[in-house]
Structure formats: C-alpha cells, structure tokens
Amino acid sequence: QVQLVESGGGLVQAGESLGLSCAASGLTFSAYAMGWFRQAPGKEREFVAGISGSGGISGFGDGVKGRFAISRDNSKNTVYLQMDILRPEDTAVYYCAASSRVTRWQDVDEYNYWGQGTQVAVSS
C-alpha cells in the first residue's frame, strides 16, 4: 500500500528552475528519511539529495551542491526538490525514495520504497 508519487517534471531551458514534489502514502512519513535520485539513459542511478525524517539533516550529491535544495512538509506527507540553474546534464528521470534506516544517503539499497519517477529534460 506504500506509494510514492513524483510530480513536477517537464522540459526547461538551461539556466531555468523546476520544482519537484513527491507525495507519500501508506507509511508513517516522519519516520522515514527521504531521498531523490536520478538516472539518465546509459548511466547508473545517481544520488541527488536526501533529508532526515525531521528535516533537520540533509545531504546533496556533488553534482548538484549549491544548485538544488531539498525540503519536506510532514503535515502534507510530501518531500520537495527545488532545482535551480539547470544544466543539460541534469536531464534524467528523477525518483524519490523512502528509507526507514539510512546510514549513507547515496546507498540505494538502504531505501525501502521508490516512486515511478518523473522526467526532467533540460535543453541548451
């Protein structure tokens, strides 16, 4: 019954911004750390950003530091990813994921649930 549903993807031009949302249901949302990952064709799944259950701790992948921000609203069971100064290399399917016990943000095996993904395309 656990469900993670991403939304907000689309086509934008380089330098523009885009905000993604992930709505969770079927779990005690605040008990889960949440992460965003992305995967481009022919590439491995890449860690983008993560946030603790309370929202007090966050981490970012090297390629997005300073450009992306992660936040969550536990009253709405939603985690967000704000992407600024987008680049063509940010083009990928973006997935949100939930972890009941995360020790390393980038470890995909530590996430219990995954959404279906939303496509982000950045043109030059």
PDB file of C-alpha atoms in Angstrom:
ATOM      1  CA  GLN A   1       0.000   0.000   0.000  1.00  0.00           C
ATOM      2  CA  VAL A   2       3.003   2.294   0.308  1.00  0.00           C
ATOM      3  CA  GLN A   3       3.010   4.699  -2.578  1.00  0.00           C
ATOM      4  CA  LEU A   4       5.375   7.466  -3.624  1.00  0.00           C
ATOM      5  CA  VAL A   5       4.211   9.656  -6.486  1.00  0.00           C
ATOM      6  CA  GLU A   6       6.507  12.217  -8.079  1.00  0.00           C
ATOM      7  CA  SER A   7       5.246  15.223  -9.980  1.00  0.00           C
ATOM      8  CA  GLY A   8       6.552  18.424 -11.490  1.00  0.00           C
ATOM      9  CA  GLY A   9       8.861  17.144 -14.195  1.00  0.00           C
ATOM     10  CA  GLY A  10       8.983  18.720 -17.606  1.00  0.00           C
ATOM     11  CA  LEU A  11      11.066  20.369 -20.286  1.00  0.00           C
ATOM     12  CA  VAL A  12      13.005  23.520 -19.437  1.00  0.00           C
ATOM     13  CA  GLN A  13      15.857  25.517 -20.892  1.00  0.00           C
ATOM     14  CA  ALA A  14      19.321  25.639 -19.396  1.00  0.00           C
ATOM     15  CA  GLY A  15      19.552  28.135 -16.570  1.00  0.00           C
ATOM     16  CA  GLU A  16      15.913  27.832 -15.608  1.00  0.00           C
ATOM     17  CA  SER A  17      14.371  26.315 -12.500  1.00  0.00           C
ATOM     18  CA  LEU A  18      12.000  23.489 -11.767  1.00  0.00           C
ATOM     19  CA  GLY A  19      10.416  22.159  -8.601  1.00  0.00           C
ATOM     20  CA  LEU A  20       9.547  18.520  -7.999  1.00  0.00           C
ATOM     21  CA  SER A  21       7.195  17.061  -5.428  1.00  0.00           C
ATOM     22  CA  CYS A  22       6.822  13.560  -4.051  1.00  0.00           C
ATOM     23  CA  ALA A  23       3.631  12.669  -2.228  1.00  0.00           C
ATOM     24  CA  ALA A  24       3.797   9.668   0.085  1.00  0.00           C
ATOM     25  CA  SER A  25       1.014   7.499   1.429  1.00  0.00           C
ATOM     26  CA  GLY A  26       0.717   4.241   3.316  1.00  0.00           C
ATOM     27  CA  LEU A  27       3.599   4.919   5.698  1.00  0.00           C
ATOM     28  CA  THR A  28       4.431   6.931   8.779  1.00  0.00           C
ATOM     29  CA  PHE A  29       6.062   9.648   6.755  1.00  0.00           C
ATOM     30  CA  SER A  30       8.052  11.345   9.511  1.00  0.00           C
ATOM     31  CA  ALA A  31       9.727   8.036  10.409  1.00  0.00           C
ATOM     32  CA  TYR A  32      11.391   7.843   7.003  1.00  0.00           C
ATOM     33  CA  ALA A  33      14.327   9.680   5.594  1.00  0.00           C
ATOM     34  CA  MET A  34      13.601  10.715   2.032  1.00  0.00           C
ATOM     35  CA  GLY A  35      15.908  10.841  -0.927  1.00  0.00           C
ATOM     36  CA  TRP A  36      15.940  11.981  -4.519  1.00  0.00           C
ATOM     37  CA  PHE A  37      17.843  10.026  -7.141  1.00  0.00           C
ATOM     38  CA  ARG A  38      18.125  10.396 -10.879  1.00  0.00           C
ATOM     39  CA  GLN A  39      19.003   8.142 -13.755  1.00  0.00           C
ATOM     40  CA  ALA A  40      19.886   9.101 -17.292  1.00  0.00           C
ATOM     41  CA  PRO A  41      19.986   6.629 -20.195  1.00  0.00           C
ATOM     42  CA  GLY A  42      23.126   4.523 -20.065  1.00  0.00           C
ATOM     43  CA  LYS A  43      24.134   5.824 -16.642  1.00  0.00           C
ATOM     44  CA  GLU A  44      23.908   4.478 -13.115  1.00  0.00           C
ATOM     45  CA  ARG A  45      21.366   5.758 -10.656  1.00  0.00           C
ATOM     46  CA  GLU A  46      22.802   8.863  -9.030  1.00  0.00           C
ATOM     47  CA  PHE A  47      22.115  10.308  -5.595  1.00  0.00           C
ATOM     48  CA  VAL A  48      20.785  13.844  -5.770  1.00  0.00           C
ATOM     49  CA  ALA A  49      19.617  14.851  -2.300  1.00  0.00           C
ATOM     50  CA  GLY A  50      18.428  13.383   0.976  1.00  0.00           C
ATOM     51  CA  ILE A  51      16.682  14.644   4.085  1.00  0.00           C
ATOM     52  CA  SER A  52      16.135  13.146   7.530  1.00  0.00           C
ATOM     53  CA  GLY A  53      12.710  12.330   8.907  1.00  0.00           C
ATOM     54  CA  SER A  54      12.524  15.503  10.945  1.00  0.00           C
ATOM     55  CA  GLY A  55      14.021  17.615   8.187  1.00  0.00           C
ATOM     56  CA  GLY A  56      16.949  18.612  10.369  1.00  0.00           C
ATOM     57  CA  ILE A  57      19.697  16.948   8.352  1.00  0.00           C
ATOM     58  CA  SER A  58      20.196  16.947   4.613  1.00  0.00           C
ATOM     59  CA  GLY A  59      22.803  15.916   2.100  1.00  0.00           C
ATOM     60  CA  PHE A  60      23.495  16.515  -1.587  1.00  0.00           C
ATOM     61  CA  GLY A  61      25.303  14.858  -4.400  1.00  0.00           C
ATOM     62  CA  ASP A  62      28.463  16.542  -5.610  1.00  0.00           C
ATOM     63  CA  GLY A  63      26.976  17.473  -8.951  1.00  0.00           C
ATOM     64  CA  VAL A  64      24.084  19.474  -7.517  1.00  0.00           C
ATOM     65  CA  LYS A  65      25.514  21.177  -4.447  1.00  0.00           C
ATOM     66  CA  GLY A  66      24.686  24.851  -4.463  1.00  0.00           C
ATOM     67  CA  ARG A  67      22.001  24.493  -7.123  1.00  0.00           C
ATOM     68  CA  PHE A  68      19.408  22.126  -5.655  1.00  0.00           C
ATOM     69  CA  ALA A  69      17.531  22.219  -2.362  1.00  0.00           C
ATOM     70  CA  ILE A  70      15.514  19.543  -0.597  1.00  0.00           C
ATOM     71  CA  SER A  71      12.735  20.129   1.895  1.00  0.00           C
ATOM     72  CA  ARG A  72       9.778  18.303   3.354  1.00  0.00           C
ATOM     73  CA  ASP A  73       6.414  19.051   4.873  1.00  0.00           C
ATOM     74  CA  ASN A  74       5.492  16.220   7.190  1.00  0.00           C
ATOM     75  CA  SER A  75       1.989  17.583   7.681  1.00  0.00           C
ATOM     76  CA  LYS A  76       1.443  17.042   3.953  1.00  0.00           C
ATOM     77  CA  ASN A  77       3.478  13.828   3.620  1.00  0.00           C
ATOM     78  CA  THR A  78       5.433  15.487   0.851  1.00  0.00           C
ATOM     79  CA  VAL A  79       9.099  15.955   0.018  1.00  0.00           C
ATOM     80  CA  TYR A  80      10.287  18.566  -2.452  1.00  0.00           C
ATOM     81  CA  LEU A  81      13.265  19.119  -4.696  1.00  0.00           C
ATOM     82  CA  GLN A  82      13.937  22.639  -5.915  1.00  0.00           C
ATOM     83  CA  MET A  83      16.280  22.674  -8.885  1.00  0.00           C
ATOM     84  CA  ASP A  84      17.879  25.938  -9.942  1.00  0.00           C
ATOM     85  CA  ILE A  85      20.325  26.826 -12.703  1.00  0.00           C
ATOM     86  CA  LEU A  86      19.503  23.639 -14.520  1.00  0.00           C
ATOM     87  CA  ARG A  87      22.000  22.220 -16.977  1.00  0.00           C
ATOM     88  CA  PRO A  88      21.576  19.769 -19.852  1.00  0.00           C
ATOM     89  CA  GLU A  89      23.443  17.172 -17.798  1.00  0.00           C
ATOM     90  CA  ASP A  90      20.627  17.320 -15.235  1.00  0.00           C
ATOM     91  CA  THR A  91      18.391  15.603 -17.779  1.00  0.00           C
ATOM     92  CA  ALA A  92      17.180  12.346 -16.252  1.00  0.00           C
ATOM     93  CA  VAL A  93      14.270  10.545 -14.688  1.00  0.00           C
ATOM     94  CA  TYR A  94      14.046  11.699 -11.094  1.00  0.00           C
ATOM     95  CA  TYR A  95      12.902   9.273  -8.411  1.00  0.00           C
ATOM     96  CA  CYS A  96      12.002   9.805  -4.799  1.00  0.00           C
ATOM     97  CA  ALA A  97      12.668   7.089  -2.252  1.00  0.00           C
ATOM     98  CA  ALA A  98      11.986   6.396   1.422  1.00  0.00           C
ATOM     99  CA  SER A  99      14.317   4.796   3.948  1.00  0.00           C
ATOM    100  CA  SER A 100      13.487   3.578   7.440  1.00  0.00           C
ATOM    101  CA  ARG A 101      17.174   3.377   8.343  1.00  0.00           C
ATOM    102  CA  VAL A 102      19.640   5.282   6.230  1.00  0.00           C
ATOM    103  CA  THR A 103      23.339   5.449   7.079  1.00  0.00           C
ATOM    104  CA  ARG A 104      24.635   6.598   3.695  1.00  0.00           C
ATOM    105  CA  TRP A 105      22.454   8.872   1.599  1.00  0.00           C
ATOM    106  CA  GLN A 106      23.779   7.540  -1.675  1.00  0.00           C
ATOM    107  CA  ASP A 107      23.265   3.841  -0.919  1.00  0.00           C
ATOM    108  CA  VAL A 108      20.254   2.811  -2.966  1.00  0.00           C
ATOM    109  CA  ASP A 109      19.997  -0.483  -1.054  1.00  0.00           C
ATOM    110  CA  GLU A 110      19.051   1.400   2.104  1.00  0.00           C
ATOM    111  CA  TYR A 111      15.813   2.700   0.620  1.00  0.00           C
ATOM    112  CA  ASN A 112      12.685   0.642   1.181  1.00  0.00           C
ATOM    113  CA  TYR A 113      10.314   2.268  -1.276  1.00  0.00           C
ATOM    114  CA  TRP A 114      10.596   4.019  -4.618  1.00  0.00           C
ATOM    115  CA  GLY A 115       8.352   6.106  -6.790  1.00  0.00           C
ATOM    116  CA  GLN A 116       7.848   5.632 -10.507  1.00  0.00           C
ATOM    117  CA  GLY A 117       9.842   8.696 -11.445  1.00  0.00           C
ATOM    118  CA  THR A 118       9.249  11.930 -13.289  1.00  0.00           C
ATOM    119  CA  GLN A 119      11.118  13.056 -16.388  1.00  0.00           C
ATOM    120  CA  VAL A 120      13.211  16.214 -16.344  1.00  0.00           C
ATOM    121  CA  ALA A 121      14.668  17.396 -19.629  1.00  0.00           C
ATOM    122  CA  VAL A 122      16.946  20.415 -19.902  1.00  0.00           C
ATOM    123  CA  SER A 123      17.640  21.795 -23.342  1.00  0.00           C
ATOM    124  CA  SER A 124      20.530  24.007 -24.367  1.00  0.00           C
TER     125      SER A 124
END
